[in-house]
CSV table of C-alpha atoms and ligand atoms in Angstrom, one decimal:
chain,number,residue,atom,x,y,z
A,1,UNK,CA,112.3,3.0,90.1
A,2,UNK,CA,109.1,2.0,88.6
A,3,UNK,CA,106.9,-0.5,91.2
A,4,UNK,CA,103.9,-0.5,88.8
A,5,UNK,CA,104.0,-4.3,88.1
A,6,UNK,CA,102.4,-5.0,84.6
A,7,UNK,CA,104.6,-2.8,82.7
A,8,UNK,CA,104.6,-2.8,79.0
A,9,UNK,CA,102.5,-5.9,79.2
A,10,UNK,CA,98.6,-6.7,77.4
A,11,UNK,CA,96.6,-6.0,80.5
A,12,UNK,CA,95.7,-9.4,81.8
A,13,UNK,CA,91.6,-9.3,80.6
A,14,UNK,CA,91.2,-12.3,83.0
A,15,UNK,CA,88.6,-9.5,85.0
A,16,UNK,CA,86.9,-10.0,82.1
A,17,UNK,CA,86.7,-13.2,82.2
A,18,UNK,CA,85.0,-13.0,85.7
A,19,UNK,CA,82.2,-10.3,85.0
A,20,UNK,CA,78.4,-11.6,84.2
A,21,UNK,CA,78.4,-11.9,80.3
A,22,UNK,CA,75.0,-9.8,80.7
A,23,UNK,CA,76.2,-7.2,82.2
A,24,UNK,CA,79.1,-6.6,80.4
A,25,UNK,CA,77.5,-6.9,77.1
A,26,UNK,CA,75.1,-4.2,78.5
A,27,UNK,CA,77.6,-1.8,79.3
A,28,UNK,CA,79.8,-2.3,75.9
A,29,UNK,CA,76.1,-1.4,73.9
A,30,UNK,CA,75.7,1.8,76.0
A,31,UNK,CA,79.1,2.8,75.6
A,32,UNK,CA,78.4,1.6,71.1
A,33,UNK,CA,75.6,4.1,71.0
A,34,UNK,CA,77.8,7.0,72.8
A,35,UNK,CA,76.2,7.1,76.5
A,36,UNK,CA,78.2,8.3,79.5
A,37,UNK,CA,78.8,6.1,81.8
A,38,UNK,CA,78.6,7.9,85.2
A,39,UNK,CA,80.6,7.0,88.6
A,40,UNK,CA,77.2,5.4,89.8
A,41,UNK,CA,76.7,2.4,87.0
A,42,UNK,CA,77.6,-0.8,86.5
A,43,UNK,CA,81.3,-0.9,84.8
A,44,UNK,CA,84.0,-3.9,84.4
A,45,UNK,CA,86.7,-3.5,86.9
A,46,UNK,CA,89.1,-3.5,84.5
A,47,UNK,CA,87.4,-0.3,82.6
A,48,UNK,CA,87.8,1.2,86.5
A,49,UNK,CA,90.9,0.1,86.5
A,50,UNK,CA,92.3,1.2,83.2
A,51,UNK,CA,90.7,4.7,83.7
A,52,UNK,CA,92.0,4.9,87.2
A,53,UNK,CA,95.1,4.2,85.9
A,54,UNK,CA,95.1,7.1,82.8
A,55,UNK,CA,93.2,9.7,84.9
A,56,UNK,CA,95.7,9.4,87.6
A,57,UNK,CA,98.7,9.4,85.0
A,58,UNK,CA,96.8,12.7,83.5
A,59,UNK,CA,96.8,14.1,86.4
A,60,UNK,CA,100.3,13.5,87.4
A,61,UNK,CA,101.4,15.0,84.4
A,62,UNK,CA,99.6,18.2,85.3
A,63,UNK,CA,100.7,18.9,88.4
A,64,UNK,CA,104.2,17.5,87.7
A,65,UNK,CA,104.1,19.5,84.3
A,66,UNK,CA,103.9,22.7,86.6
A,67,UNK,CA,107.4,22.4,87.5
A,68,UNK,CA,109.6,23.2,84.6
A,69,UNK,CA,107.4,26.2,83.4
A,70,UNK,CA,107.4,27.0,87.7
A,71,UNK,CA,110.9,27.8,87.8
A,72,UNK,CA,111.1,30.3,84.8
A,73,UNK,CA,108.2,32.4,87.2
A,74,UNK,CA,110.6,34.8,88.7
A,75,UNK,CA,113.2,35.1,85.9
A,76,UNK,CA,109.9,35.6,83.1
A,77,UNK,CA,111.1,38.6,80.9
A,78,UNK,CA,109.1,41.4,82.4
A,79,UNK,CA,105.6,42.0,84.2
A,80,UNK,CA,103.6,40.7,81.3
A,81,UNK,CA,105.0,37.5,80.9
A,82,UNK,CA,105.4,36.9,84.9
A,83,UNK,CA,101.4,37.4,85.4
A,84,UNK,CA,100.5,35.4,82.4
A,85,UNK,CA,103.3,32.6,83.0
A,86,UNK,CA,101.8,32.2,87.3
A,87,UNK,CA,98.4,32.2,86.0
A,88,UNK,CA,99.4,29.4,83.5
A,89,UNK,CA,100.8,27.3,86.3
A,90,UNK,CA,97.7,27.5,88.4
A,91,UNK,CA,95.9,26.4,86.2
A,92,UNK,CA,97.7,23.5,85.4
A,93,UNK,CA,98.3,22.7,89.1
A,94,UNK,CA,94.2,22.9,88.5
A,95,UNK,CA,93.9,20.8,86.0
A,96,UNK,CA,95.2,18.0,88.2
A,97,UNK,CA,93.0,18.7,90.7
A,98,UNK,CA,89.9,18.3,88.6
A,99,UNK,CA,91.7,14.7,87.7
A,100,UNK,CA,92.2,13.9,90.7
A,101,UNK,CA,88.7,14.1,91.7
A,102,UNK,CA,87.5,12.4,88.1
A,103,UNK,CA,89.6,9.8,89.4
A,104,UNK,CA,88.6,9.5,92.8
A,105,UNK,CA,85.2,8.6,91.8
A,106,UNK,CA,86.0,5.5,90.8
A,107,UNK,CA,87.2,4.6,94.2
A,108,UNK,CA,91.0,5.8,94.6
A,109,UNK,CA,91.3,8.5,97.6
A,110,UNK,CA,93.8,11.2,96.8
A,111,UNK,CA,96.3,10.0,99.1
A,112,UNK,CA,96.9,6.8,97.4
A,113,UNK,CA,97.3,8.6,94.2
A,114,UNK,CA,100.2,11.0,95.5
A,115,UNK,CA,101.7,8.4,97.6
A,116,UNK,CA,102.1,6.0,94.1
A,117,UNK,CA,103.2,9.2,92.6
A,118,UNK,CA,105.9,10.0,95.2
A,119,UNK,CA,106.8,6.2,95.3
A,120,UNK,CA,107.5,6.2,91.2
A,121,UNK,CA,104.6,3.0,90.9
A,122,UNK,CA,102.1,5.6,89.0
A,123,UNK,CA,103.5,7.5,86.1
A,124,UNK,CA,103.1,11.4,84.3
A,125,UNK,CA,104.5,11.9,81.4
A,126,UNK,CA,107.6,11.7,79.8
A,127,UNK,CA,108.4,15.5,78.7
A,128,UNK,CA,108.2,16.7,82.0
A,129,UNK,CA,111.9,14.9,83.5
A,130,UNK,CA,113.7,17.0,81.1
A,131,UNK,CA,115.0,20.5,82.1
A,132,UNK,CA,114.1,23.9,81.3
A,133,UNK,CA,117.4,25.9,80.4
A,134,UNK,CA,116.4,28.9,79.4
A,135,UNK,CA,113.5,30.9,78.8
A,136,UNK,CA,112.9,29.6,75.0
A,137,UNK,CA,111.8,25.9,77.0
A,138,UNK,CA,109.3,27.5,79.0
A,139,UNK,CA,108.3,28.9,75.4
A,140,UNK,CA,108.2,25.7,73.7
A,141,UNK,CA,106.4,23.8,76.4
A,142,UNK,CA,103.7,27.0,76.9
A,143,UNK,CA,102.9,26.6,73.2
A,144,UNK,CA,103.9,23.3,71.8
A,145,UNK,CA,103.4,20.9,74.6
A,146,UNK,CA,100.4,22.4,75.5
A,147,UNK,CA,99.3,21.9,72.1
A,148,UNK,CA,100.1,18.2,72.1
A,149,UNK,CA,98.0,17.9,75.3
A,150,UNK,CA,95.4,19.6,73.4
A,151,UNK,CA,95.1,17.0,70.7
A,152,UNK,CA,94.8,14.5,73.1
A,153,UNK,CA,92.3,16.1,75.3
A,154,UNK,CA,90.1,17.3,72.5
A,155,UNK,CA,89.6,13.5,71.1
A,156,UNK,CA,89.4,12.0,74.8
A,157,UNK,CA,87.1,14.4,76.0
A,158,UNK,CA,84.1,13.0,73.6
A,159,UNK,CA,84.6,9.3,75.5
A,160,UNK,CA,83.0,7.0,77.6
A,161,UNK,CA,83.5,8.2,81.0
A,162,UNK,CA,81.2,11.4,82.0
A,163,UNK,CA,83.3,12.8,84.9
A,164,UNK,CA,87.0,13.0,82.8
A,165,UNK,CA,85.2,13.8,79.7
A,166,UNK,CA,83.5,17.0,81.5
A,167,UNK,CA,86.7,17.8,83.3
A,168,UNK,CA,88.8,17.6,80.0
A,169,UNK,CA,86.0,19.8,78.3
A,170,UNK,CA,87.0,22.3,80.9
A,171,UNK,CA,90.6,21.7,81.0
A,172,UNK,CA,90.7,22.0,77.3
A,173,UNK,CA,88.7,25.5,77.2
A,174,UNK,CA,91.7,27.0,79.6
A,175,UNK,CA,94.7,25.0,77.5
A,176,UNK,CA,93.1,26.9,74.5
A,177,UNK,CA,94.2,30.6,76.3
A,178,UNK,CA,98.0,28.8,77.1
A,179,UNK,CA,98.6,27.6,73.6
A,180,UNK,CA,97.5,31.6,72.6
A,181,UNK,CA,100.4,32.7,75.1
A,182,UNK,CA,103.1,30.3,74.2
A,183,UNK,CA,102.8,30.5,70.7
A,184,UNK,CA,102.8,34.6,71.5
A,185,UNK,CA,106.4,33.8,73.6
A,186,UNK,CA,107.5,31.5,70.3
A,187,UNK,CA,106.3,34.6,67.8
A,188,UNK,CA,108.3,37.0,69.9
A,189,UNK,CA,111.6,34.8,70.4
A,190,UNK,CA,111.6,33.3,66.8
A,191,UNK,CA,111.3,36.8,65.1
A,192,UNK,CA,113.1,38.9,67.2
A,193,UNK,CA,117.4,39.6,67.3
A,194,UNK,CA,119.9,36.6,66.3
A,195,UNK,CA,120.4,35.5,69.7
A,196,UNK,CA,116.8,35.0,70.4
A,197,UNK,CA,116.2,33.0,67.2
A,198,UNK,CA,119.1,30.8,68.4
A,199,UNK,CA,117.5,30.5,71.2
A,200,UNK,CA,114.3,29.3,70.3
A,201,UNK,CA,115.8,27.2,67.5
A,202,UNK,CA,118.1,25.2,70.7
A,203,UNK,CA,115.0,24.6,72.4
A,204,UNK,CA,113.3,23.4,69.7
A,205,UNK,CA,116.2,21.2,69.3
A,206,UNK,CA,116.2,19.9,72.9
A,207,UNK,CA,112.6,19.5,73.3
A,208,UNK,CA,111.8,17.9,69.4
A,209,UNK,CA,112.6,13.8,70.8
A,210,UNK,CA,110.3,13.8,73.8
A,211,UNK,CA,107.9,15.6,71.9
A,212,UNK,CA,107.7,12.9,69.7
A,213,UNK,CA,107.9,10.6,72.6
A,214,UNK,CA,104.5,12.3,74.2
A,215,UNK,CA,102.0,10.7,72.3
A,216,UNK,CA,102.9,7.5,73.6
A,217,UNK,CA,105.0,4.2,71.7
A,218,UNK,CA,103.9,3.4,68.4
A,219,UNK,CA,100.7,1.6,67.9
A,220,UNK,CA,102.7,-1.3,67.2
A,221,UNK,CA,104.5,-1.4,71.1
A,222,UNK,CA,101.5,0.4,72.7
A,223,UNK,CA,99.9,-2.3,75.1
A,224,UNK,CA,96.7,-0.4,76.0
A,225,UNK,CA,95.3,1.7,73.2
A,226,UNK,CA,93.2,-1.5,71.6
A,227,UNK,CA,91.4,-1.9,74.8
A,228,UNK,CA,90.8,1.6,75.3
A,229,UNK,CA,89.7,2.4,71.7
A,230,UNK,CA,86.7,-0.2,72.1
A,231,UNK,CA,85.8,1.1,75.5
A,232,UNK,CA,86.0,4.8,74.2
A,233,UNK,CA,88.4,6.0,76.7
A,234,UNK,CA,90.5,6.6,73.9
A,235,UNK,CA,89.0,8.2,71.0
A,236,UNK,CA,92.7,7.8,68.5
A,237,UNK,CA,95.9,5.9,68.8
A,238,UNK,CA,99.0,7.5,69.3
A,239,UNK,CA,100.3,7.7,66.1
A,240,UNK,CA,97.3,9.1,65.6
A,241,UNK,CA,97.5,11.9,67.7
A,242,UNK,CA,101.3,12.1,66.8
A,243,UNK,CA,100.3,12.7,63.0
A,244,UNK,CA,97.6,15.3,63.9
A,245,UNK,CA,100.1,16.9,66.0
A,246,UNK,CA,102.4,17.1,63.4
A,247,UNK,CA,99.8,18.3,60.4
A,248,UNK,CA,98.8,20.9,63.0
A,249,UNK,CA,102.0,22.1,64.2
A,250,UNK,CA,104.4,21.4,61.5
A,251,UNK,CA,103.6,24.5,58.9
A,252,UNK,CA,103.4,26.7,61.8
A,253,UNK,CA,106.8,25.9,63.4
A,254,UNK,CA,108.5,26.3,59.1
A,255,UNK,CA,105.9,29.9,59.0
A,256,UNK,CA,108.2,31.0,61.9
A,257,UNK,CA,111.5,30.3,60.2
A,258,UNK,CA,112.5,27.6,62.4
A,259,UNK,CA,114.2,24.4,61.4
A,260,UNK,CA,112.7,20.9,62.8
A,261,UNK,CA,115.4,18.6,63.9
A,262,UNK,CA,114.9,15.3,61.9
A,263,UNK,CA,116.2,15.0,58.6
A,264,UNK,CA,113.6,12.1,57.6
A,265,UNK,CA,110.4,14.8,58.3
A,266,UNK,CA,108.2,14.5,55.6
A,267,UNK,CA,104.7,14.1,55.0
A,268,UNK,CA,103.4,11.0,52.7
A,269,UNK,CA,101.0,13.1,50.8
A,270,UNK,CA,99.4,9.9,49.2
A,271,UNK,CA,98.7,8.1,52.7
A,272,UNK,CA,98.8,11.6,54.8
A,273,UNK,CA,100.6,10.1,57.2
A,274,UNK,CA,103.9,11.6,58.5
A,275,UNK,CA,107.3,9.7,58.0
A,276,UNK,CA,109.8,10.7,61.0
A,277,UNK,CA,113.3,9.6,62.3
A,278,UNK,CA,113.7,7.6,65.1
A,279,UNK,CA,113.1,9.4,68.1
A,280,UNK,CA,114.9,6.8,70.2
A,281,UNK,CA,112.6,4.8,71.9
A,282,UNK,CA,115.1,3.3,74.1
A,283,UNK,CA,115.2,6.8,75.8
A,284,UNK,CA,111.7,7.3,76.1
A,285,UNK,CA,111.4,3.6,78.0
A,286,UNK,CA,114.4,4.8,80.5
A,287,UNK,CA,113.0,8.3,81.0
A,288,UNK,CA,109.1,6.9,81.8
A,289,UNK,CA,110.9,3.9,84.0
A,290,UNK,CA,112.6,6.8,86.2
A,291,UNK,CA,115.7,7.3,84.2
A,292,UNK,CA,115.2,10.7,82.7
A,293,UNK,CA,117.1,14.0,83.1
A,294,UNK,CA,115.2,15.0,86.1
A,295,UNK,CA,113.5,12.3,87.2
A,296,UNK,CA,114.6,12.6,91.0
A,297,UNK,CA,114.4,16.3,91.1
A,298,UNK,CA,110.6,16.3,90.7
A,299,UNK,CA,109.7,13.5,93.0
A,300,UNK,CA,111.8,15.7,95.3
A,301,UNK,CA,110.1,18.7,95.2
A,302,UNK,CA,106.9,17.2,95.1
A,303,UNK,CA,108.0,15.0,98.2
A,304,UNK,CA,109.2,18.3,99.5
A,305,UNK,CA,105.9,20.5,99.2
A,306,UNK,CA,103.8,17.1,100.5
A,307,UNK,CA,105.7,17.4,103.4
A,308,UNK,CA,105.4,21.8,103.7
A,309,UNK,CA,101.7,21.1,103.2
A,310,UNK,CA,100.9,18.5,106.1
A,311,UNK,CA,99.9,21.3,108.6
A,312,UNK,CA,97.6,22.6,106.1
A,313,UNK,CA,95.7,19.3,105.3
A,314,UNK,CA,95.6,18.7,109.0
A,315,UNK,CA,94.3,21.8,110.1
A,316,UNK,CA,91.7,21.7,107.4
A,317,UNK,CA,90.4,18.3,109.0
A,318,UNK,CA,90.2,19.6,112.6
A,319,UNK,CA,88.5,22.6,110.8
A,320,UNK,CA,86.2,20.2,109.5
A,321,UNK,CA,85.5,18.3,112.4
A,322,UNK,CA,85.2,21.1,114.9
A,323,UNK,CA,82.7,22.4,113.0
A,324,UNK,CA,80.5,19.0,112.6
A,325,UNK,CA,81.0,18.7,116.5
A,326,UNK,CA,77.9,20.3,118.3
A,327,UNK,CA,78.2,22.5,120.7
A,328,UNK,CA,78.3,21.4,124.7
B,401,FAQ,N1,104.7,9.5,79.3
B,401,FAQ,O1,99.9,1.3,75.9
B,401,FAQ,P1,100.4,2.7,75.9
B,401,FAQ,C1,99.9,18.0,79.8
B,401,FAQ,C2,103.3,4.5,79.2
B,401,FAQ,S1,99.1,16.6,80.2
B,401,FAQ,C3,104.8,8.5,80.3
B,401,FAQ,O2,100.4,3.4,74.6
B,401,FAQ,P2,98.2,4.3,76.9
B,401,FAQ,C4,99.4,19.4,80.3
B,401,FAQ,C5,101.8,4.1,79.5
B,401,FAQ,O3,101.4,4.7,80.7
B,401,FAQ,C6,100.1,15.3,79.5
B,401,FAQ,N2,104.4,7.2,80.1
B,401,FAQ,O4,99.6,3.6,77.0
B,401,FAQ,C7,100.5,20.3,80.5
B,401,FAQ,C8,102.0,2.6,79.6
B,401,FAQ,O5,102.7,2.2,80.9
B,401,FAQ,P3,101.8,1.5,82.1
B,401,FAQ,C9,99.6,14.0,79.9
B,401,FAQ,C10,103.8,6.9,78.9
B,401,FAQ,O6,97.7,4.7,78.2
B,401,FAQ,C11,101.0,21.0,79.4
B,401,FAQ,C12,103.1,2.3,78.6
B,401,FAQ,O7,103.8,3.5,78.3
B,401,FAQ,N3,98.4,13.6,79.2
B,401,FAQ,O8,100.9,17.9,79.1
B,401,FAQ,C13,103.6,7.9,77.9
B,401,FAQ,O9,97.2,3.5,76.0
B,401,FAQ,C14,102.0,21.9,79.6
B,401,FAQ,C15,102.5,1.8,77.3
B,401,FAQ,O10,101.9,2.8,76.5
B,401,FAQ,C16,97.7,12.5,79.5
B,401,FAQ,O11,98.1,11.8,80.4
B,401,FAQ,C17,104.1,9.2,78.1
B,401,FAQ,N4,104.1,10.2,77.2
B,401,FAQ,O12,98.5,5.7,76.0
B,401,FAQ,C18,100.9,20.6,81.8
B,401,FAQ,C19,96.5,12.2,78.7
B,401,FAQ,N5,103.0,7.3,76.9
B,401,FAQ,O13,100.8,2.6,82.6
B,401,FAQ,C20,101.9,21.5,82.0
B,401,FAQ,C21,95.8,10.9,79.1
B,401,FAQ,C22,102.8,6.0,77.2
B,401,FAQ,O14,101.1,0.3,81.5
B,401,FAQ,C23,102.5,22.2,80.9
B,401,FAQ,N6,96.6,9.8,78.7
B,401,FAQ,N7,103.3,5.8,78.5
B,401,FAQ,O15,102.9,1.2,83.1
B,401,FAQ,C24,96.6,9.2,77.5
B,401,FAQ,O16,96.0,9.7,76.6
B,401,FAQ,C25,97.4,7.9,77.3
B,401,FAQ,O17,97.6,7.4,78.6
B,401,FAQ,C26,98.7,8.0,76.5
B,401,FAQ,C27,99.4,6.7,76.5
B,401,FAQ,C28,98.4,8.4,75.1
B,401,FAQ,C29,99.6,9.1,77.2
């Protein structure tokens, strides 16, 4: 399923090998003393590359991220939760629209991103192939996947690269009001009658493994994260973000009476690093190479909507030229 060539290999830095020394050394001093670097300067093509790569990824994940939570829309318990639940989806849909244009200035159109999307050679993330059952998933993934993302986000958005830092400032500011609402949904389910609590405690259940997945492999089997750290596109490895993620979330999930699923929790209170089961690893590979759950299904429907939207994109472009054309 996955076309994207250099999979799970140490990006080839033989670009680097190419660029003028001067230059290069330049750019890594700019980005040393914490300047932007804007669509406009000089960067390594493998720095364009790499952040082409994430950005697109991010974005992805946004808009494929939409998906699970979309579905719960018309069977959201109540007027309340249906208004805040569609306005949480638009704004993830967004989300990857502001990505999508952080990544198209560095010189990937739009249409090439979805078409890799559609054609499985660009990934999103993990979490969203799985499916959401019931009404406690669309809880857990308002409140703790959004929270995850938030992590991330929070330490990404004081790197290197002006346009996705500024468009993860602004996507972080709207995540804060979707964590406020999911962990609402998880308060209401996790102390409310003995089927709800069962519930909530399934989904947390289902949705524990690719949680820990998220983050990305372990620093030991990530191929990217030592690159990325020195260029300041990313600002903490993933068992970094993991173990904040887990300080941070952790207590709160215990506060609400709700049991994590890994017997070998525990936090390390000497190193304060977090000590967890496997998560299976194996599945995390198989689910990001196109082997998850629901894999298939989301391609589909985003394949699907692609196509419902064609006679909107094309209308918009006649719009555009008709009204360039002067008049006879
Ligand atoms: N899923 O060397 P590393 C959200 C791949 S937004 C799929 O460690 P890296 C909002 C990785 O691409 C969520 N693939 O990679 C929301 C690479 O393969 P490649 C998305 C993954 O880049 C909430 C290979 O494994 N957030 O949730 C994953 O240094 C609620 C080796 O890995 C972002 O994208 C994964 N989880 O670190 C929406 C943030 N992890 O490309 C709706 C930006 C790794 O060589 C509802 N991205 N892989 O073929 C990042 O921070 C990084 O890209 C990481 C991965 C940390 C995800």
């Amino acid at each position: 399923m996955y076309g994207g060539g250099t999979i799970f290999e140490k990006p080839e830095n033989k670009d680097l090998v190419n660029e003028d020394p001067v230059k290069l050394q330049e750019f890594e001093d700019r980005i040393e003393r914490g300047e932007k670097i804007e669509p406009s300067d000089w960067m390594p093509s493998l720095y364009r590359k790499q952040l082409i790569r994430m950005i697109e990824q991010h974005g992805h994940s946004e808009i494929i991220g939409a998906l699970p939570e979309g579905t719960w829309i018309t069977r959201a318990p109540g007027f309340r939760r249906k208004m805040a639940l569609i306005a949480k989806v638009q704004d993830e849909v967004g989300h990857a629209q502001l990505l999508y244009s952080a990544a198209e200035t560095l010189g990937k159109t739009r249409e090439e991103m979805i078409n890799d999307l559609l054609s499985g050679k660009s990934k999103y993330s993990n979490i969203f192939n799985y499916p959401a059952f019931t009404w406690a998933d669309s809880c857990f993934i308002s409140w703790l996947v959004d929270a995850g993302a938030i992590v991330n986000q929070l330490a990404n958005a004081r790197g290197s690269y002006g346009p996705y830092c500024r468009a993860l400032d602004r996507i972080c500011a709207e995540e804060s009001f979707h964590l406020k609402y999911g962990h609402h949904c998880v308060i209401y389910m996790a102390t409310g009658t003995d089927i709800q609590r069962k519930m909530m405690q399934e989904a947390l259940n289902r949705w524990w493994k690719p949680m820990m997945h998220f983050f990305g492999p372990p620093d030991k089997m990530s191929v990217h994260t030592e690159l990325l750290m020195k260029w300041k596109v990313k600002m903490a490895t993933n068992d970094d973000m993991r173990n904040q993620f887990l300080d941070m979330y952790v207590p709160k999930i215990l506060e609400l009476g709700l049991e994590i699923p890994d017997p070998e929790l525990r936090k390390d209170e000497e190193t304060g690093k977090w000590h967890y089961g496997d998560p299976d690893w194996d599945e995390f590979y198989r689910v990001i190479r196109g082997d998850g759950p629901c894999n298939a299904e989301r391609l589909e429907v985003r394949r699907i909507a692609e196509e419902r939207g064609q006679w909107v994109r094309e209308a918009l472009k006649k719009a555009e030229t008709a009204y360039v054309t002067p008049l006879a």
